[in-house]
mmCIF file of C-alpha atoms in Angstrom:
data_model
loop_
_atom_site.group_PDB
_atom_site.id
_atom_site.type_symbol
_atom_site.label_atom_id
_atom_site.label_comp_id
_atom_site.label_asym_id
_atom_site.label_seq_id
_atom_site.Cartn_x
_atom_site.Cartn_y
_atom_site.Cartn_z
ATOM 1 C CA UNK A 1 -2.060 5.709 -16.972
ATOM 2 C CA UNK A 2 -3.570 4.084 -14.562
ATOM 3 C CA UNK A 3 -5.728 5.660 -11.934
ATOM 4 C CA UNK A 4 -7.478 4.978 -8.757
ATOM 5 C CA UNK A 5 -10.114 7.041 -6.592
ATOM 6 C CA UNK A 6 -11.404 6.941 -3.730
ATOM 7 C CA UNK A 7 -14.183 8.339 -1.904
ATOM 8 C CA UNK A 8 -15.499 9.691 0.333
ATOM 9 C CA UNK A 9 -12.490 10.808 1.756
ATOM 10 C CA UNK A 10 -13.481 10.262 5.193
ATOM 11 C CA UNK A 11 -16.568 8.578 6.425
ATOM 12 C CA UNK A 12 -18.063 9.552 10.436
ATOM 13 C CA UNK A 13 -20.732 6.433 11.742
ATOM 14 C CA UNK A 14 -22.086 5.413 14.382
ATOM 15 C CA UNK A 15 -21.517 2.445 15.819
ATOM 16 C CA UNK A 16 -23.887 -0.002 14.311
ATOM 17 C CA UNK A 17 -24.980 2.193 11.182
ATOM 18 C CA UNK A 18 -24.125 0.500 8.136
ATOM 19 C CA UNK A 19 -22.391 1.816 4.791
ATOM 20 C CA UNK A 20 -19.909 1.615 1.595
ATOM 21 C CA UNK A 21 -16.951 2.749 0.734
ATOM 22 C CA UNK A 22 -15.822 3.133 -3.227
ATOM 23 C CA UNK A 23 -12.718 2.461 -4.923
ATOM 24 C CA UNK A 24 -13.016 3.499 -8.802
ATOM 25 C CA UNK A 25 -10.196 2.471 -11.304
ATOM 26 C CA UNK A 26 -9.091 3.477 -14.783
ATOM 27 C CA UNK A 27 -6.807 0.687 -15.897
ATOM 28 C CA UNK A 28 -6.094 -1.757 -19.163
ATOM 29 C CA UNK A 29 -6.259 -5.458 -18.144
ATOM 30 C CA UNK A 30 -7.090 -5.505 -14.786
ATOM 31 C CA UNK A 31 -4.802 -8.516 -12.634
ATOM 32 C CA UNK A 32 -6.229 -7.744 -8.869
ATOM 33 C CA UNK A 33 -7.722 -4.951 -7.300
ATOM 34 C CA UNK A 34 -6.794 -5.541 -3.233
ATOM 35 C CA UNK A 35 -8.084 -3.527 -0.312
ATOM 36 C CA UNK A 36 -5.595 -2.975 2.778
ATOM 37 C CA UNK A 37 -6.775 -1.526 6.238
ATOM 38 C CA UNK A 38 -4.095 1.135 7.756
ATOM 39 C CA UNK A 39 -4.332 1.537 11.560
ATOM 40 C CA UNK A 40 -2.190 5.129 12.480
ATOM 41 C CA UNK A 41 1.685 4.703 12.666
ATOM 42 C CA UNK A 42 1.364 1.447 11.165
ATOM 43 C CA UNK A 43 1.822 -0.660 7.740
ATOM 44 C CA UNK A 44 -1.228 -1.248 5.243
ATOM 45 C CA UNK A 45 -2.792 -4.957 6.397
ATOM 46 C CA UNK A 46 -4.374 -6.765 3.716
ATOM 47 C CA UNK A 47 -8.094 -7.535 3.421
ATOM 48 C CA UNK A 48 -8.800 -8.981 0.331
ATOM 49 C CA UNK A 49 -7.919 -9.396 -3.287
ATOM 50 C CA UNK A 50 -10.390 -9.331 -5.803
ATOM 51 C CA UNK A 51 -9.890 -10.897 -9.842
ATOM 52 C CA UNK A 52 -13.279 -10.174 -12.198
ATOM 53 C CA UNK A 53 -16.027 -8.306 -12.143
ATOM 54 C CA UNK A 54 -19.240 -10.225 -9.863
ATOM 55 C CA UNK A 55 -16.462 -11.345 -7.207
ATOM 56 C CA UNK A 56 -17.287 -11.215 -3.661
ATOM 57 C CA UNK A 57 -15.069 -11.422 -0.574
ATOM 58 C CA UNK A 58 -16.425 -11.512 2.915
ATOM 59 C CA UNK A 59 -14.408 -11.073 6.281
ATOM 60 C CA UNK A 60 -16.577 -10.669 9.684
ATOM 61 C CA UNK A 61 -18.351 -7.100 8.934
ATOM 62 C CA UNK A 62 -16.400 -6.347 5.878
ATOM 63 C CA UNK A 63 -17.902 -7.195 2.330
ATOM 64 C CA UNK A 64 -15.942 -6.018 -1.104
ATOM 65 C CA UNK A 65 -17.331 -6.090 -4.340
ATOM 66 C CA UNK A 66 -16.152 -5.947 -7.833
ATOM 67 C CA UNK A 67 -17.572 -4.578 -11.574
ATOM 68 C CA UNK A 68 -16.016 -3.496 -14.284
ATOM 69 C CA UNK A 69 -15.499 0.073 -13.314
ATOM 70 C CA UNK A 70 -15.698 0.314 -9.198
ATOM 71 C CA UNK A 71 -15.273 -1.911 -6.461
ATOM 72 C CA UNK A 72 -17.050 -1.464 -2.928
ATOM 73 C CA UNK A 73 -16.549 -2.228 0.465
ATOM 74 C CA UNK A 74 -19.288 -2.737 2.662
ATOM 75 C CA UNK A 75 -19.409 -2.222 6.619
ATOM 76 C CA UNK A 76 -22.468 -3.899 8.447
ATOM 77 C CA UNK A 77 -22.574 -2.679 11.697
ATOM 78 C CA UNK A 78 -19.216 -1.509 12.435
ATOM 79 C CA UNK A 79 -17.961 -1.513 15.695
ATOM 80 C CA UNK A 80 -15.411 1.292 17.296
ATOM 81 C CA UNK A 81 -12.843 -1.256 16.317
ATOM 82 C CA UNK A 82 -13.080 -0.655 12.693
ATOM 83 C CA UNK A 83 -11.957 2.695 12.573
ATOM 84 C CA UNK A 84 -8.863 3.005 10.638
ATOM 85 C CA UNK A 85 -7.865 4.068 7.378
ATOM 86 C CA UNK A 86 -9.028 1.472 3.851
ATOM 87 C CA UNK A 87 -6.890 1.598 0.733
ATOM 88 C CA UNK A 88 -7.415 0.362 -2.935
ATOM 89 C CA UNK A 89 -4.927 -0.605 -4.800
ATOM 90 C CA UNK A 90 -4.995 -2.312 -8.236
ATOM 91 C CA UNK A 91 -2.734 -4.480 -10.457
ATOM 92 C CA UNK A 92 -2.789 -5.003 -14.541
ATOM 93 C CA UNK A 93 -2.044 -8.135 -16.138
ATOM 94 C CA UNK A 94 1.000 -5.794 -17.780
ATOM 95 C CA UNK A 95 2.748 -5.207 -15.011
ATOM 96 C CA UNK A 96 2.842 -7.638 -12.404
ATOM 97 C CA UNK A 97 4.242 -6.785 -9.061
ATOM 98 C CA UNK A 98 3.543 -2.953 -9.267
ATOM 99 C CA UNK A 99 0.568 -1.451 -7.546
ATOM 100 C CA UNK A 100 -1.397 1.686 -7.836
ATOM 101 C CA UNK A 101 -2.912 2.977 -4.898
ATOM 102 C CA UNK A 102 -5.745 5.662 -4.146
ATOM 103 C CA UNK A 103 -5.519 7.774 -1.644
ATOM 104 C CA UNK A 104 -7.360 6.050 1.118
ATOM 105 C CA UNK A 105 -10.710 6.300 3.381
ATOM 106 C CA UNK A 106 -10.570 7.325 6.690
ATOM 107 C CA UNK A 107 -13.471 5.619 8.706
ATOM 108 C CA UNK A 108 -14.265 6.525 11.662
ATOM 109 C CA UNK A 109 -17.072 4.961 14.287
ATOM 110 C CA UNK A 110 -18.245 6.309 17.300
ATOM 111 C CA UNK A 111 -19.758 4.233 20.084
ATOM 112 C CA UNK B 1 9.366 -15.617 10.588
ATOM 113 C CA UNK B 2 10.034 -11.848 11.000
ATOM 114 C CA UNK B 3 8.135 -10.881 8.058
ATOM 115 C CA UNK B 4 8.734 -7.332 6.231
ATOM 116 C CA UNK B 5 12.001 -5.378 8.202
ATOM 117 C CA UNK B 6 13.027 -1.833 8.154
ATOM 118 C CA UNK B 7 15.029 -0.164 9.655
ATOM 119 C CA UNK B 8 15.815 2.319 10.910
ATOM 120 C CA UNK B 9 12.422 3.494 12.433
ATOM 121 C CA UNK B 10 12.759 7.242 12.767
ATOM 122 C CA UNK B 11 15.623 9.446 10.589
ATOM 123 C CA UNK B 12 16.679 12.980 10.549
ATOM 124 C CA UNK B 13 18.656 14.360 7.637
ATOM 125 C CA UNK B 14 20.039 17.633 6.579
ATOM 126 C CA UNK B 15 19.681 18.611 3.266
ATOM 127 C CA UNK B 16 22.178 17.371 0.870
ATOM 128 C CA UNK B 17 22.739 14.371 3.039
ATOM 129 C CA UNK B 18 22.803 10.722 2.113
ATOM 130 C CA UNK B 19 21.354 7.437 3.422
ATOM 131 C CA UNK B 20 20.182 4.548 2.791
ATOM 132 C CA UNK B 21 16.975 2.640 3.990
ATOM 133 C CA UNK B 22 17.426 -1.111 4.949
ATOM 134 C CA UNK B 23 14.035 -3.569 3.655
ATOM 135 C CA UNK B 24 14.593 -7.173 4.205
ATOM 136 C CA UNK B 25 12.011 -10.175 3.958
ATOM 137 C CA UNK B 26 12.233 -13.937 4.952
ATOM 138 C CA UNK B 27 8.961 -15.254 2.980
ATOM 139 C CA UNK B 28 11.113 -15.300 -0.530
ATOM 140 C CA UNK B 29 9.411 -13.145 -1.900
ATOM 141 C CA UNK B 30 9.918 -12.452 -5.562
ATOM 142 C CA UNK B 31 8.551 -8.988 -5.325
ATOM 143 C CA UNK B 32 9.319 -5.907 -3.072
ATOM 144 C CA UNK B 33 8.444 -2.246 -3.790
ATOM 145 C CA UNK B 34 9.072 0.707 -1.765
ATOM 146 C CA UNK B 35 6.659 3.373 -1.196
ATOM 147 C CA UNK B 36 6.098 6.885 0.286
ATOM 148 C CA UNK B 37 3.262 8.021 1.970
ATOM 149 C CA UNK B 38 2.545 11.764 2.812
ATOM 150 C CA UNK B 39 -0.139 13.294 5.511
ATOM 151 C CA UNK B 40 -3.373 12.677 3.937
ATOM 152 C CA UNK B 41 -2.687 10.244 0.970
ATOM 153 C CA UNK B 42 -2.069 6.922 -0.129
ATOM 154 C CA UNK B 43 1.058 5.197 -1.045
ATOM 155 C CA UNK B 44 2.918 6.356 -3.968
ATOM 156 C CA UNK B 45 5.206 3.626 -5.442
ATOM 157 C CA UNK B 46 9.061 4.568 -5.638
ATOM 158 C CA UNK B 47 10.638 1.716 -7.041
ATOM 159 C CA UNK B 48 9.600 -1.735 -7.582
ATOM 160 C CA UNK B 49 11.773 -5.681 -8.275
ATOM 161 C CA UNK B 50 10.277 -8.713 -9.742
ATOM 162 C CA UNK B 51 13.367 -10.189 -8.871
ATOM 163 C CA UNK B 52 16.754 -10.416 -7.957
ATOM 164 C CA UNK B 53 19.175 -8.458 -10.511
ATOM 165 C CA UNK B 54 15.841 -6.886 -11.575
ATOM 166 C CA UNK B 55 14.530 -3.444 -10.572
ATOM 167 C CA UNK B 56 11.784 -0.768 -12.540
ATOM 168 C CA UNK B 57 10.679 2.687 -11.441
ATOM 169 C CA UNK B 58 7.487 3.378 -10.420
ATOM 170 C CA UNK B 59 5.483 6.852 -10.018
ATOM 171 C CA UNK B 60 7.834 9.028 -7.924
ATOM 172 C CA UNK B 61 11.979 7.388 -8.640
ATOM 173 C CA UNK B 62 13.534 10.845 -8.859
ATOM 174 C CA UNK B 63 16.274 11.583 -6.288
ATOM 175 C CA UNK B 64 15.931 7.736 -5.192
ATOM 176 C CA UNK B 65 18.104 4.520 -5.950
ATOM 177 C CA UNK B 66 17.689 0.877 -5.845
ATOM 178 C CA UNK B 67 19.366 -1.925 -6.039
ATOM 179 C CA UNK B 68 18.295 -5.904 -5.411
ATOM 180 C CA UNK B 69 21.197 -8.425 -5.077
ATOM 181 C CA UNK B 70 19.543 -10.791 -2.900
ATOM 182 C CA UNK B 71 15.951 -11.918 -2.512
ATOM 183 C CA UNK B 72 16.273 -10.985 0.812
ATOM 184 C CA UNK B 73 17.230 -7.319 1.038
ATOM 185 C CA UNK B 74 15.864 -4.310 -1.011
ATOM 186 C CA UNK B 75 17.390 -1.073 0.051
ATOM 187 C CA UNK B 76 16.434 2.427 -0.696
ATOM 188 C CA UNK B 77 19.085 4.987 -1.126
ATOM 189 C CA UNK B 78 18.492 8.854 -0.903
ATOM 190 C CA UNK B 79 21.249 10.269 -3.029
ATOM 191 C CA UNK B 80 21.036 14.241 -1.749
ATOM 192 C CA UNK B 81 18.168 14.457 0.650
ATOM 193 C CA UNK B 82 15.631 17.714 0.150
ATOM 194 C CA UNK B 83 12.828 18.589 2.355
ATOM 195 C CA UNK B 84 10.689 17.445 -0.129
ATOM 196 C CA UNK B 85 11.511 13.492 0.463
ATOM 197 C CA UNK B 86 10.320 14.674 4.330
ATOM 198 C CA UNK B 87 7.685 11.148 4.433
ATOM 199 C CA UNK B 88 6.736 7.750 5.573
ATOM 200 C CA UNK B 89 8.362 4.949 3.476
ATOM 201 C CA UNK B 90 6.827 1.778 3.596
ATOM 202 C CA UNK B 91 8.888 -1.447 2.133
ATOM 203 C CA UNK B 92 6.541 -4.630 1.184
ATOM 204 C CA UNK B 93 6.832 -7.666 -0.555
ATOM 205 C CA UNK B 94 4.708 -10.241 -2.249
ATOM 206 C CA UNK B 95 4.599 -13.611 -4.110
ATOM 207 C CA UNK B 96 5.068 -14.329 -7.611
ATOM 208 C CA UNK B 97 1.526 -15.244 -8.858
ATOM 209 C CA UNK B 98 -2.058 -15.604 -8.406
ATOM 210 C CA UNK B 99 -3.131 -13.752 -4.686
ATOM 211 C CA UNK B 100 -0.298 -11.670 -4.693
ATOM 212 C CA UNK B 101 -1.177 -9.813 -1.373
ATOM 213 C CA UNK B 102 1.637 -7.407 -0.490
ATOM 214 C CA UNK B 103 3.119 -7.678 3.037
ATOM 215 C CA UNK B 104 4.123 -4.584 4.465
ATOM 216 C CA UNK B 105 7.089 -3.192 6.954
ATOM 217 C CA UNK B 106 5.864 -1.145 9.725
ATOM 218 C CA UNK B 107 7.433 1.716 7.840
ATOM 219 C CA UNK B 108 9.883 4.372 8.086
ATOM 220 C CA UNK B 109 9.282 8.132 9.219
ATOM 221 C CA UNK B 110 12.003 10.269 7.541
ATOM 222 C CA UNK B 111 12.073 14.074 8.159
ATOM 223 C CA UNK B 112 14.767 15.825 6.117
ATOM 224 C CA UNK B 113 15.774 19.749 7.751
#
């Protein structure tokens, strides 16, 4: 079965200090592990997709990175602005068009 | 284009009550999947279609239907409504291939009494 977890659960900075989130996944024959931002009330946004382990994916502050076994995504010197909600989700090669999503990271940055 | 629809927005059921939630996408899509989301947690996936004629259960199906005629339209019916199905249920839909990136509807908030 495949599995996902996230952590921490929710993540307090302040605006301008740095840090990672972490997205850990069990699965056999990974397709895409993707990373979605969730403002409240609203739909999950996508950020970026990731395929095999090394990638890198940069948008403005945001950085994810992928191994075998975790993926991270890095915030350098988030802004007020970035608070919201970032989800994992991955894909295998077996199933195509279903995703398994963790349960989510709350960031939150003060100003 | 109008991207990921749902409707309706906000629903209140009794329980034992019926309904159906409307998904519809104009990107022709292959894919579409619905989802719930409760307080706290990620998305737990419903029911999924790789195509027309074609749908697959995911994680949570029980007391949920599906059907997919069309591309278009993907609509998730509640057979018998229970407190329980009381969530946020997201509809999204994605190309067939390589950066499959799901587009999502802005999401449904169901309450069932």
């Amino acid at each position: 079965e495949d599995q996902v977890t996230q952590s921490p659960e929710a993540l307090r900075l302040q605006e301008g200090e740095s840090s990672s989130l972490n997205c850990s996944y069990t699965v056999s024959g990974l397709r895409g592990l993707f990373w979605y931002r969730q403002d409240p009330g609203k739909g999950p946004e996508f950020l970026f997709t990731l395929y095999s382990a090394g990638e890198e994916k940069e948008k403005e502050r945001l950085k994810a990175t992928l191994t075998k076994k975790e993926s991270f995504l890095h915030i350098t010197a988030p802004k007020p602005e970035d608070s919201a909600t970032y989800l994992c989700a991955v894909q295998t090669r077996a199933n195509a068009g279903k995703s398994t999503f963790g349960d989510g990271t709350t960031l939150t940055v003060k100003p | 284009n109008a991207g990921v629809t749902q409707t309706p927005k906000f629903q209140v059921l009794k329980t034992g009550q019926s309904m159906t939630l409307q998904c519809a996408q104009d990107m022709n899509h292959e894919y579409m999947s619905w989802y719930r989301q409760d307080p706290g947690m990620g998305l737990r996936l419903i029911h999924y279609s790789v195509g027309a004629g074609i749908t697959d259960q995911g994680e949570v199906p029980n007391g949920y239907n599906v059907s997919r005629s069309t591309t278009e339209d993907f609509p998730l019916r509640l057979l018998s409504a229970a407190p329980s199905q009381t969530s946020v249920y997201f509809c999204a839909s994605s190309p067939r291939g390589v950066g499959d990136t799901q587009y999502f509807g802005p999401g449904t908030r169901l309450t069932v009494l």
